[in-house]
Amino acid sequence: MNLTDSINRPTLHEELVERLRNLVVEDVLKPGEKVPEKQLCDSLGVSRTPLREALKVLASEGFVVLQANRGARVASVTREELENTFPVLAALEQLAGELACQQMDVAEIQRIESSHKDMLSAYEARDRQAYFKANQDIHQALIKGARNDILENHHKLLAARVRRARFLANLSDERWAQAIDEHETMMELLKARDADGLGKAMKLHMMNKLSALVKALKPEVTPR
Amino acid sequence: MNLTDSINRPTLHEELVERLRNLVVEDVLKPGEKVPEKQLCDSLGVSRTPLREALKVLASEGFVVLQANRGARVASVTREELENTFPVLAALEQLAGELACQQMDVAEIQRIESSHKDMLSAYEARDRQAYFKANQDIHQALIKGARNDILENHHKLLAARVRRARFLANLSDERWAQAIDEHETMMELLKARDADGLGKAMKLHMMNKLSALVKALKPEVTPR
DNA sequence: AAAGTTAATTATGAATTCATTATTCAGTCA
DNA sequence: TGACTGAATAATGAATTCATAATTAACTTT
């Protein structure tokens, strides 16, 4: 793409950004919890400098909140935040759907169809773990298929935010069935290379996910 | 919104992020140029630690590129990057337009109309400086009007990226006139609170801006 | 003199140190 | 007993130091 980002060997703080972000997304570090610098340094075997650099980056990504002289806390997942995040994510997925229809080659679409079938099997077996995996593979592949780095980056951050919400509410049987339906539709539209249709379907899919999530949440979920 | 980000006094590295990002966006630090840590530390009167923290953040935002053991370079503005950025930005503006129609109050719309008139005056006077200012105010206000922090944050970063491109090509008379027309349309749709219409108009506005930009660029613009 | 090699210099990544700000806890007074 | 004050402790932000990698300069060798 450009001459300035050719090599880019992974540096210590980059590794830390990834690992810490995972700890937050995977709910190992709980929302509202203080991020104990010293403790983390010990357990990760690094000094405070790279760890703190990583925290600044995570703060700019919205996964932690920094308070001057009071360190970092894991950002909370609020209903309001979700209601803000999903529409943005939906807009990006809509764009991804449109572009993917135009850009993906046949082999890629077949690979998605394979993931789609894995997803259906997982649904039949009511295997949540496998379902989430296949589901994520599909969305990831569609994003990749859009051939747009900027889109991919921004999507990655928003998707990670939203993924944290799965610890707040369970996937209802009703929503699960609906999601499967929506995926069937998306698959058809992709194979037909209906760019506009797939975009709209993916947007709708996201917004329905939000509705289900909000419904499943207690009246007010605002963990510290 | 949540309890964890109540006070947030500005910290040194935050200031630096803002200032350095401005230096990049305002083309003081040129694309491809090395970012001289020591020099900047001296002229800004800070030590390397907060400056380097800021650079990590800017790297994650895409304004600089880090190479292990070789420091930071200002990210270049390539045609490809612009062609990737604009569609994403367009999608966000579309969403903003839709939400703004629903969320803005009458006083806000009037204030936008005032900026709109400023913009028209600037156009009549062919005052590029004033035009850019008014134009940016309008877009900014529409984003604010959407009442969505996530949208605002992501838009801010993408808009800053795109703003750098104004040093690559001049605004043609033809495009300028077209942009004014598009803004007239947008203003009408906003006043009519036509959410769908405004969204589409803003998306189109962005994509036309890209077209004009690409046309004005030399066949291949890939500054080092 | 030109190309290649090695030594000196510089710049960078990361650890450590230092100064300052929060926090905790003991002691005081109502 | 319970709220307030202030000292002791801990944690944080930022500067400094240290080790290493990259760059530059000097020196061969032909």
Short mmCIF file of C-alpha atoms (C1' of nucleotides) in Angstrom, two decimals:
data_model
loop_
_atom_site.label_atom_id
_atom_site.label_comp_id
_atom_site.label_asym_id
_atom_site.label_seq_id
_atom_site.Cartn_x
_atom_site.Cartn_y
_atom_site.Cartn_z
CA MET A 1 0.00 0.00 0.00
CA ASN A 2 2.61 2.56 0.95
CA LEU A 3 6.33 2.55 1.52
CA THR A 4 6.24 3.52 5.15
CA ASP A 5 4.63 0.44 6.60
CA SER A 6 6.54 -2.30 4.87
CA ILE A 7 8.28 -4.28 7.59
CA ASN A 8 6.71 -3.64 10.97
CA ARG A 9 8.06 -6.31 13.27
CA PRO A 10 5.75 -6.67 16.25
CA THR A 11 6.91 -4.59 19.19
CA LEU A 12 6.34 -5.20 22.86
CA HIS A 13 3.61 -2.66 23.39
CA GLU A 14 1.71 -3.91 20.35
CA GLU A 15 1.61 -7.38 21.82
CA LEU A 16 0.37 -5.90 25.04
CA VAL A 17 -2.39 -3.98 23.32
CA GLU A 18 -3.66 -7.18 21.78
CA ARG A 19 -3.42 -9.20 24.96
CA LEU A 20 -4.97 -6.59 27.19
CA ARG A 21 -7.77 -5.94 24.74
CA ASN A 22 -8.50 -9.64 24.75
CA LEU A 23 -8.55 -9.68 28.53
CA VAL A 24 -11.16 -6.94 28.44
CA VAL A 25 -13.23 -8.41 25.62
CA GLU A 26 -13.10 -11.88 27.17
CA ASP A 27 -14.34 -10.44 30.44
CA VAL A 28 -11.27 -11.54 32.38
CA LEU A 29 -10.83 -7.94 33.39
CA LYS A 30 -14.29 -6.95 34.55
CA PRO A 31 -16.03 -3.68 33.70
CA GLY A 32 -15.36 -0.97 36.25
CA GLU A 33 -12.43 -2.86 37.67
CA LYS A 34 -9.19 -1.05 38.25
CA VAL A 35 -6.34 -2.15 36.03
CA PRO A 36 -3.52 -2.88 38.47
CA GLU A 37 -0.37 -1.78 36.68
CA LYS A 38 2.12 -3.37 39.00
CA GLN A 39 0.32 -6.67 39.23
CA LEU A 40 -0.06 -6.93 35.47
CA CYS A 41 3.59 -6.03 34.99
CA ASP A 42 4.60 -8.85 37.26
CA SER A 43 2.34 -11.45 35.71
CA LEU A 44 3.21 -10.40 32.17
CA GLY A 45 6.89 -9.95 32.87
CA VAL A 46 7.23 -6.46 31.47
CA SER A 47 8.00 -3.10 32.96
CA ARG A 48 5.46 -0.36 33.42
CA THR A 49 6.52 1.68 30.40
CA PRO A 50 5.23 -0.58 27.60
CA LEU A 51 2.22 -1.52 29.66
CA ARG A 52 1.29 2.10 30.15
CA GLU A 53 1.79 2.79 26.46
CA ALA A 54 -0.63 -0.02 25.75
CA LEU A 55 -3.14 1.41 28.18
CA LYS A 56 -3.11 4.76 26.40
CA VAL A 57 -3.92 3.02 23.15
CA LEU A 58 -6.68 0.97 24.75
CA ALA A 59 -8.09 4.15 26.22
CA SER A 60 -8.23 5.77 22.79
CA GLU A 61 -10.05 2.67 21.59
CA GLY A 62 -12.51 2.95 24.44
CA PHE A 63 -11.75 -0.27 26.27
CA VAL A 64 -10.37 1.41 29.35
CA VAL A 65 -10.91 4.81 30.90
CA LEU A 66 -8.02 6.83 32.22
CA GLN A 67 -8.30 9.26 35.09
CA ALA A 68 -5.39 11.53 35.81
CA ASN A 69 -3.40 10.33 38.80
CA ARG A 70 -5.93 7.59 39.36
CA GLY A 71 -4.92 5.13 36.74
CA ALA A 72 -7.00 3.03 34.41
CA ARG A 73 -10.32 1.30 34.81
CA VAL A 74 -11.96 -1.17 32.51
CA ALA A 75 -14.69 0.67 30.63
CA SER A 76 -18.18 -0.35 31.57
CA VAL A 77 -20.67 -1.72 29.07
CA THR A 78 -23.79 0.37 29.31
CA ARG A 79 -27.07 0.11 27.50
CA GLU A 80 -26.52 3.59 26.15
CA GLU A 81 -23.13 2.68 24.78
CA LEU A 82 -24.57 -0.37 23.05
CA GLU A 83 -27.38 1.69 21.60
CA ASN A 84 -24.76 4.02 20.18
CA THR A 85 -22.37 1.37 18.99
CA PHE A 86 -24.75 -0.90 17.11
CA PRO A 87 -26.03 1.67 14.61
CA VAL A 88 -22.46 2.59 13.71
CA LEU A 89 -21.49 -1.04 13.40
CA ALA A 90 -24.61 -1.65 11.34
CA ALA A 91 -23.65 1.14 8.95
CA LEU A 92 -20.19 -0.38 8.53
CA GLU A 93 -21.61 -3.85 7.96
CA GLN A 94 -24.01 -2.48 5.39
CA LEU A 95 -21.10 -0.96 3.51
CA ALA A 96 -19.13 -4.18 3.88
CA GLY A 97 -22.01 -6.19 2.44
CA GLU A 98 -22.26 -3.93 -0.57
CA LEU A 99 -18.55 -4.02 -1.27
CA ALA A 100 -18.17 -7.72 -0.58
CA CYS A 101 -20.79 -8.55 -3.22
CA GLN A 102 -18.72 -6.67 -5.76
CA GLN A 103 -15.27 -7.73 -4.64
CA MET A 104 -15.31 -11.31 -3.43
CA ASP A 105 -14.29 -14.09 -5.74
CA VAL A 106 -16.11 -17.39 -6.09
CA ALA A 107 -13.73 -19.34 -3.90
CA GLU A 108 -14.19 -16.89 -1.06
CA ILE A 109 -17.93 -17.12 -1.28
CA GLN A 110 -17.69 -20.87 -1.17
CA ARG A 111 -15.58 -20.67 1.94
CA ILE A 112 -18.21 -18.48 3.55
CA GLU A 113 -20.84 -20.97 2.57
CA SER A 114 -18.82 -23.61 4.32
CA SER A 115 -18.69 -21.52 7.50
CA HIS A 116 -22.40 -20.95 7.07
CA LYS A 117 -23.01 -24.70 7.08
CA ASP A 118 -20.82 -25.08 10.16
CA MET A 119 -22.98 -22.46 11.77
CA LEU A 120 -26.17 -24.33 10.90
CA SER A 121 -24.74 -27.54 12.34
CA ALA A 122 -23.80 -25.73 15.51
CA TYR A 123 -27.33 -24.38 15.72
CA GLU A 124 -28.84 -27.85 15.26
CA ALA A 125 -26.58 -29.10 18.04
CA ARG A 126 -27.32 -26.01 20.13
CA ASP A 127 -23.59 -25.60 20.52
CA ARG A 128 -23.23 -21.95 21.46
CA GLN A 129 -19.45 -22.01 21.40
CA ALA A 130 -19.25 -23.40 17.88
CA TYR A 131 -22.07 -21.12 16.76
CA PHE A 132 -20.28 -17.98 17.91
CA LYS A 133 -17.11 -19.14 16.23
CA ALA A 134 -18.73 -19.83 12.86
CA ASN A 135 -20.79 -16.68 13.09
CA GLN A 136 -17.70 -14.59 13.73
CA ASP A 137 -15.86 -16.28 10.86
CA ILE A 138 -18.65 -15.33 8.48
CA HIS A 139 -18.80 -11.71 9.49
CA GLN A 140 -15.02 -11.50 9.47
CA ALA A 141 -14.83 -12.95 5.98
CA LEU A 142 -17.45 -10.54 4.68
CA ILE A 143 -15.47 -7.64 6.07
CA LYS A 144 -12.26 -8.97 4.54
CA GLY A 145 -14.14 -9.39 1.29
CA ALA A 146 -14.84 -5.69 1.15
CA ARG A 147 -11.12 -5.08 0.49
CA ASN A 148 -10.99 -1.97 2.61
CA ASP A 149 -8.41 -1.66 5.39
CA ILE A 150 -10.00 1.38 6.97
CA LEU A 151 -13.35 -0.33 7.12
CA GLU A 152 -11.72 -3.41 8.55
CA ASN A 153 -9.92 -1.51 11.30
CA HIS A 154 -12.90 0.46 12.47
CA HIS A 155 -15.12 -2.58 12.29
CA LYS A 156 -12.68 -4.58 14.34
CA LEU A 157 -12.79 -2.10 17.20
CA LEU A 158 -16.56 -1.77 17.24
CA ALA A 159 -17.10 -5.50 16.93
CA ALA A 160 -14.82 -6.06 19.90
CA ARG A 161 -16.81 -3.59 21.96
CA VAL A 162 -20.04 -5.30 21.10
CA ARG A 163 -18.64 -8.74 21.76
CA ARG A 164 -18.26 -7.79 25.39
CA ALA A 165 -22.03 -7.51 25.66
CA ARG A 166 -22.51 -11.25 25.37
CA PHE A 167 -21.75 -11.48 29.06
CA LEU A 168 -24.73 -9.28 29.83
CA ALA A 169 -27.54 -11.30 28.29
CA ASN A 170 -28.10 -14.77 26.95
CA LEU A 171 -29.02 -15.56 23.39
CA SER A 172 -32.72 -16.45 23.50
CA ASP A 173 -34.03 -19.38 21.47
CA GLU A 174 -36.30 -17.00 19.62
CA ARG A 175 -33.49 -14.62 18.68
CA TRP A 176 -31.23 -17.50 17.79
CA ALA A 177 -33.77 -18.84 15.30
CA GLN A 178 -34.28 -15.37 13.86
CA ALA A 179 -30.55 -14.86 13.47
CA ILE A 180 -30.26 -18.13 11.58
CA ASP A 181 -33.02 -16.99 9.23
CA GLU A 182 -31.29 -13.70 8.64
CA HIS A 183 -28.06 -15.50 7.86
CA GLU A 184 -29.85 -17.71 5.34
CA THR A 185 -31.12 -14.61 3.62
CA MET A 186 -27.68 -13.00 3.66
CA MET A 187 -26.16 -16.12 2.14
CA GLU A 188 -28.69 -16.09 -0.69
CA LEU A 189 -28.12 -12.42 -1.40
CA LEU A 190 -24.37 -12.87 -1.41
CA LYS A 191 -24.56 -15.74 -3.89
CA ALA A 192 -26.86 -13.63 -6.05
CA ARG A 193 -24.36 -10.78 -5.68
CA ASP A 194 -27.17 -8.44 -4.71
CA ALA A 195 -24.99 -5.71 -3.21
CA ASP A 196 -27.77 -3.41 -2.10
CA GLY A 197 -29.79 -6.29 -0.72
CA LEU A 198 -26.93 -7.81 1.24
CA GLY A 199 -25.99 -4.42 2.67
CA LYS A 200 -29.50 -3.83 3.91
CA ALA A 201 -29.78 -7.36 5.25
CA MET A 202 -26.57 -7.01 7.22
CA LYS A 203 -27.63 -3.69 8.62
CA LEU A 204 -30.97 -5.13 9.65
CA HIS A 205 -29.24 -8.14 11.14
CA MET A 206 -27.20 -5.88 13.38
CA MET A 207 -30.12 -3.75 14.44
CA ASN A 208 -32.18 -6.82 15.27
CA LYS A 209 -29.32 -8.07 17.35
CA LEU A 210 -29.42 -4.82 19.27
CA SER A 211 -33.17 -5.04 19.82
CA ALA A 212 -32.88 -8.56 21.16
CA LEU A 213 -30.02 -7.55 23.40
CA VAL A 214 -31.79 -4.53 24.84
CA LYS A 215 -34.90 -6.60 25.43
CA ALA A 216 -32.87 -9.22 27.27
CA LEU A 217 -31.20 -6.64 29.50
CA LYS A 218 -32.67 -5.71 32.82
CA PRO A 219 -34.43 -2.31 32.76
CA GLU A 220 -31.17 -0.58 33.54
CA VAL A 221 -27.83 -2.30 33.24
CA THR A 222 -25.16 0.08 34.33
CA PRO A 223 -22.42 -1.90 36.00
CA ARG A 224 -19.89 0.27 37.67
CA MET B 1 -23.17 8.25 30.77
CA ASN B 2 -21.15 6.11 33.13
CA LEU B 3 -19.46 6.56 36.45
CA THR B 4 -15.96 5.82 35.33
CA ASP B 5 -15.32 8.85 33.18
CA SER B 6 -16.63 11.66 35.31
CA ILE B 7 -13.73 14.03 35.96
CA ASN B 8 -10.93 13.38 33.50
CA ARG B 9 -8.59 16.30 33.86
CA PRO B 10 -6.47 16.56 30.71
CA THR B 11 -3.18 14.77 31.08
CA LEU B 12 0.10 15.56 29.39
CA HIS B 13 0.02 12.81 26.82
CA GLU B 14 -3.56 13.70 25.85
CA GLU B 15 -2.51 17.22 25.05
CA LEU B 16 0.34 15.84 23.02
CA VAL B 17 -1.95 13.56 21.04
CA GLU B 18 -4.08 16.53 20.08
CA ARG B 19 -1.16 18.77 19.23
CA LEU B 20 0.76 16.19 17.26
CA ARG B 21 -2.35 15.11 15.38
CA ASN B 22 -2.89 18.72 14.42
CA LEU B 23 0.69 19.01 13.24
CA VAL B 24 0.07 16.05 10.96
CA VAL B 25 -3.35 17.14 9.75
CA GLU B 26 -2.16 20.70 9.18
CA ASP B 27 0.73 19.37 7.12
CA VAL B 28 3.38 20.87 9.37
CA LEU B 29 4.80 17.40 9.72
CA LYS B 30 4.96 16.19 6.14
CA PRO B 31 3.92 12.73 4.96
CA GLY B 32 6.80 10.28 4.99
CA GLU B 33 8.85 12.51 7.23
CA LYS B 34 10.52 11.06 10.27
CA VAL B 35 9.14 12.26 13.58
CA PRO B 36 12.21 13.45 15.47
CA GLU B 37 11.55 12.52 19.08
CA LYS B 38 14.34 14.48 20.65
CA GLN B 39 13.72 17.62 18.65
CA LEU B 40 10.02 17.57 19.43
CA CYS B 41 10.72 16.95 23.10
CA ASP B 42 12.91 20.03 23.20
CA SER B 43 10.53 22.30 21.37
CA LEU B 44 7.52 21.08 23.33
CA GLY B 45 9.32 21.00 26.64
CA VAL B 46 8.42 17.45 27.61
CA SER B 47 10.38 14.29 28.11
CA ARG B 48 10.33 11.37 25.74
CA THR B 49 7.94 9.25 27.78
CA PRO B 50 4.70 11.17 27.27
CA LEU B 51 5.68 11.98 23.70
CA ARG B 52 6.20 8.35 22.90
CA GLU B 53 2.90 7.44 24.53
CA ALA B 54 1.25 9.97 22.27
CA LEU B 55 2.95 8.49 19.23
CA LYS B 56 1.57 5.05 20.02
CA VAL B 57 -1.91 6.47 20.11
CA LEU B 58 -1.39 8.36 16.87
CA ALA B 59 -0.12 5.17 15.30
CA SER B 60 -3.27 3.33 16.30
CA GLU B 61 -5.24 6.16 14.74
CA GLY B 62 -3.24 5.84 11.54
CA PHE B 63 -1.55 9.24 11.52
CA VAL B 64 1.94 7.91 12.02
CA VAL B 65 3.55 4.59 11.25
CA LEU B 66 5.85 2.94 13.74
CA GLN B 67 8.72 0.70 12.75
CA ALA B 68 10.45 -1.25 15.46
CA ASN B 69 13.79 0.31 16.37
CA ARG B 70 13.37 2.85 13.62
CA GLY B 71 10.96 5.24 15.18
CA ALA B 72 7.89 6.94 13.80
CA ARG B 73 7.14 8.37 10.38
CA VAL B 74 4.22 10.52 9.36
CA ALA B 75 1.80 8.32 7.45
CA SER B 76 1.55 9.09 3.78
CA VAL B 77 -1.70 10.04 2.09
CA THR B 78 -2.23 7.71 -0.82
CA ARG B 79 -4.96 7.57 -3.38
CA GLU B 80 -5.77 4.07 -2.23
CA GLU B 81 -6.14 5.20 1.34
CA LEU B 82 -8.48 7.98 0.31
CA GLU B 83 -10.52 5.59 -1.78
CA ASN B 84 -10.88 3.41 1.27
CA THR B 85 -11.53 6.19 3.75
CA PHE B 86 -14.23 8.10 1.92
CA PRO B 87 -16.77 5.28 1.62
CA VAL B 88 -16.47 4.62 5.35
CA LEU B 89 -16.79 8.28 6.13
CA ALA B 90 -19.75 8.49 3.76
CA ALA B 91 -21.47 5.64 5.58
CA LEU B 92 -20.98 7.43 8.89
CA GLU B 93 -22.24 10.73 7.51
CA GLN B 94 -25.28 8.98 6.09
CA LEU B 95 -26.06 7.60 9.52
CA ALA B 96 -25.41 11.00 11.08
CA GLY B 97 -27.80 12.65 8.67
CA GLU B 98 -30.55 10.19 9.49
CA LEU B 99 -30.10 10.56 13.22
CA ALA B 100 -29.66 14.32 13.13
CA CYS B 101 -33.02 14.73 11.41
CA GLN B 102 -34.64 12.89 14.26
CA GLN B 103 -32.65 14.29 17.13
CA MET B 104 -31.82 17.94 16.50
CA ASP B 105 -33.95 20.65 18.01
CA VAL B 106 -35.12 23.73 16.18
CA ALA B 107 -32.49 26.03 17.66
CA GLU B 108 -29.71 23.74 16.50
CA ILE B 109 -31.08 23.62 12.99
CA GLN B 110 -31.23 27.40 12.96
CA ARG B 111 -27.61 27.57 14.02
CA ILE B 112 -26.68 25.26 11.17
CA GLU B 113 -28.63 27.46 8.81
CA SER B 114 -26.58 30.37 10.03
CA SER B 115 -23.34 28.50 9.31
CA HIS B 116 -24.82 27.59 5.96
CA LYS B 117 -25.32 31.24 5.15
CA ASP B 118 -21.78 32.01 6.26
CA MET B 119 -20.66 29.33 3.85
CA LEU B 120 -22.63 30.87 1.00
CA SER B 121 -21.10 34.27 1.72
CA ALA B 122 -17.65 32.75 1.75
CA TYR B 123 -18.40 31.12 -1.57
CA GLU B 124 -19.58 34.39 -3.09
CA ALA B 125 -16.38 36.02 -1.88
CA ARG B 126 -14.36 33.01 -3.03
CA ASP B 127 -12.81 32.95 0.42
CA ARG B 128 -11.49 29.41 0.70
CA GLN B 129 -10.41 29.80 4.31
CA ALA B 130 -13.81 30.97 5.49
CA TYR B 131 -15.52 28.40 3.30
CA PHE B 132 -13.62 25.51 4.85
CA LYS B 133 -14.36 26.83 8.30
CA ALA B 134 -18.12 27.16 7.75
CA ASN B 135 -18.23 23.85 5.91
CA GLN B 136 -16.52 22.09 8.76
CA ASP B 137 -18.84 23.73 11.29
CA ILE B 138 -21.84 22.40 9.44
CA HIS B 139 -20.61 18.84 9.22
CA GLN B 140 -19.48 18.99 12.81
CA ALA B 141 -22.86 20.23 13.97
CA LEU B 142 -24.67 17.53 12.04
CA ILE B 143 -22.51 14.89 13.68
CA LYS B 144 -23.11 16.40 17.10
CA GLY B 145 -26.80 16.47 16.28
CA ALA B 146 -26.84 12.72 15.90
CA ARG B 147 -26.29 12.39 19.66
CA ASN B 148 -23.97 9.45 19.34
CA ASP B 149 -20.53 9.54 20.95
CA ILE B 150 -19.26 6.47 19.17
CA LEU B 151 -20.26 7.88 15.82
CA GLU B 152 -18.67 11.18 16.74
CA ASN B 153 -15.36 9.62 17.72
CA HIS B 154 -14.97 7.48 14.66
CA HIS B 155 -16.07 10.31 12.42
CA LYS B 156 -13.56 12.64 13.97
CA LEU B 157 -10.66 10.35 13.15
CA LEU B 158 -11.73 9.68 9.59
CA ALA B 159 -12.52 13.33 8.92
CA ALA B 160 -9.06 14.29 10.14
CA ARG B 161 -7.48 11.79 7.79
CA VAL B 162 -9.41 13.16 4.87
CA ARG B 163 -8.66 16.74 5.79
CA ARG B 164 -5.01 16.05 5.11
CA ALA B 165 -5.87 15.47 1.46
CA ARG B 166 -6.63 19.13 0.87
CA PHE B 167 -2.91 19.65 0.45
CA LEU B 168 -2.86 17.26 -2.48
CA ALA B 169 -5.35 18.92 -4.80
CA ASN B 170 -7.11 22.23 -5.16
CA LEU B 171 -10.84 22.70 -5.00
CA SER B 172 -11.92 23.27 -8.60
CA ASP B 173 -14.50 25.94 -9.42
CA GLU B 174 -16.73 23.26 -10.84
CA ARG B 175 -16.56 21.08 -7.76
CA TRP B 176 -16.99 24.07 -5.51
CA ALA B 177 -20.23 25.02 -7.22
CA GLN B 178 -21.45 21.45 -7.07
CA ALA B 179 -20.64 21.23 -3.36
CA ILE B 180 -22.65 24.38 -2.73
CA ASP B 181 -25.60 22.85 -4.56
CA GLU B 182 -25.35 19.70 -2.51
CA HIS B 183 -25.28 21.71 0.68
CA GLU B 184 -28.41 23.60 -0.40
CA THR B 185 -30.15 20.28 -0.87
CA MET B 186 -28.94 19.02 2.47
CA MET B 187 -30.20 22.13 4.19
CA GLU B 188 -33.65 21.71 2.65
CA LEU B 189 -33.84 18.07 3.64
CA LEU B 190 -32.75 18.84 7.20
CA LYS B 191 -35.39 21.51 7.58
CA ALA B 192 -37.98 19.09 6.19
CA ARG B 193 -36.61 16.48 8.62
CA ASP B 194 -36.33 13.99 5.81
CA ALA B 195 -34.02 11.55 7.58
CA ASP B 196 -33.61 9.10 4.77
CA GLY B 197 -33.15 11.88 2.23
CA LEU B 198 -30.57 13.75 4.25
CA GLY B 199 -28.64 10.56 4.93
CA LYS B 200 -28.47 9.75 1.25
CA ALA B 201 -27.57 13.32 0.35
CA MET B 202 -24.70 13.38 2.82
CA LYS B 203 -23.40 10.06 1.58
CA LEU B 204 -23.56 11.27 -1.99
CA HIS B 205 -21.90 14.53 -1.00
CA MET B 206 -18.95 12.59 0.41
CA MET B 207 -18.62 10.29 -2.56
CA ASN B 208 -18.73 13.22 -4.97
CA LYS B 209 -16.01 14.85 -2.95
CA LEU B 210 -13.93 11.73 -3.43
CA SER B 211 -14.55 11.67 -7.17
CA ALA B 212 -13.50 15.26 -7.54
CA LEU B 213 -10.43 14.65 -5.44
CA VAL B 214 -9.33 11.59 -7.37
CA LYS B 215 -9.89 13.41 -10.63
CA ALA B 216 -7.76 16.31 -9.44
CA LEU B 217 -4.94 14.03 -8.36
CA LYS B 218 -2.17 13.16 -10.75
CA PRO B 219 -2.47 9.64 -12.18
CA GLU B 220 -0.61 8.25 -9.21
CA VAL B 221 -0.06 10.26 -6.08
CA THR B 222 2.06 8.29 -3.73
CA PRO B 223 4.20 10.72 -1.82
CA ARG B 224 6.97 9.07 0.03
"C1'" DA C 1 39.05 6.41 -6.18
"C1'" DA C 2 35.40 2.94 -5.24
"C1'" DA C 3 33.50 -0.72 -2.76
"C1'" DG C 4 33.44 -3.23 1.34
"C1'" DT C 5 34.29 -3.67 6.31
"C1'" DT C 6 34.59 -2.24 10.93
"C1'" DA C 7 34.34 1.17 14.61
"C1'" DA C 8 31.99 5.29 16.52
"C1'" DT C 9 27.88 7.69 17.04
"C1'" DT C 10 23.16 8.21 17.37
"C1'" DA C 11 18.46 6.89 18.14
"C1'" DT C 12 15.29 3.81 19.93
"C1'" DG C 13 12.79 0.44 23.21
"C1'" DA C 14 12.37 -0.64 27.68
"C1'" DA C 15 13.58 -0.44 32.72
"C1'" DT C 16 14.25 2.31 36.47
"C1'" DT C 17 14.04 6.29 39.32
"C1'" DC C 18 11.93 10.40 41.11
"C1'" DA C 19 8.27 13.73 42.38
"C1'" DT C 20 3.58 14.25 43.09
"C1'" DT C 21 -0.99 12.91 43.85
"C1'" DA C 22 -4.46 9.61 45.97
"C1'" DT C 23 -5.60 6.58 49.39
"C1'" DT C 24 -5.46 4.40 53.78
"C1'" DC C 25 -5.30 4.38 58.53
"C1'" DA C 26 -4.43 5.96 63.12
"C1'" DG C 27 -5.46 9.41 66.25
"C1'" DT C 28 -8.24 13.37 67.91
"C1'" DC C 29 -12.25 15.82 69.21
"C1'" DA C 30 -17.13 16.55 69.44
"C1'" DT D 1 -19.40 6.17 69.00
"C1'" DG D 2 -18.76 8.66 64.78
"C1'" DA D 3 -17.02 12.18 61.95
"C1'" DC D 4 -12.87 14.86 61.03
"C1'" DT D 5 -7.76 15.74 60.66
"C1'" DG D 6 -3.30 14.62 59.33
"C1'" DA D 7 0.55 11.48 58.85
"C1'" DA D 8 2.04 7.15 56.50
"C1'" DT D 9 1.66 4.38 52.56
"C1'" DA D 10 0.81 3.25 47.95
"C1'" DA D 11 0.08 4.29 43.19
"C1'" DT D 12 0.63 7.17 39.38
"C1'" DG D 13 2.75 10.53 35.79
"C1'" DA D 14 6.78 11.87 34.00
"C1'" DA D 15 11.97 12.14 33.75
"C1'" DT D 16 15.97 9.71 33.49
"C1'" DT D 17 18.97 5.92 32.69
"C1'" DC D 18 20.45 1.78 30.42
"C1'" DA D 19 20.99 -1.75 26.77
"C1'" DT D 20 20.57 -2.61 22.06
"C1'" DA D 21 19.72 -1.86 17.33
"C1'" DA D 22 20.43 1.25 13.37
"C1'" DT D 23 23.01 4.67 11.14
"C1'" DT D 24 26.99 7.16 10.02
"C1'" DA D 25 31.84 7.77 9.56
"C1'" DA D 26 36.39 6.17 9.13
"C1'" DC D 27 39.46 3.07 7.40
"C1'" DT D 28 41.08 -0.73 4.49
"C1'" DT D 29 41.98 -3.06 0.36
"C1'" DT D 30 42.11 -3.33 -4.23
#
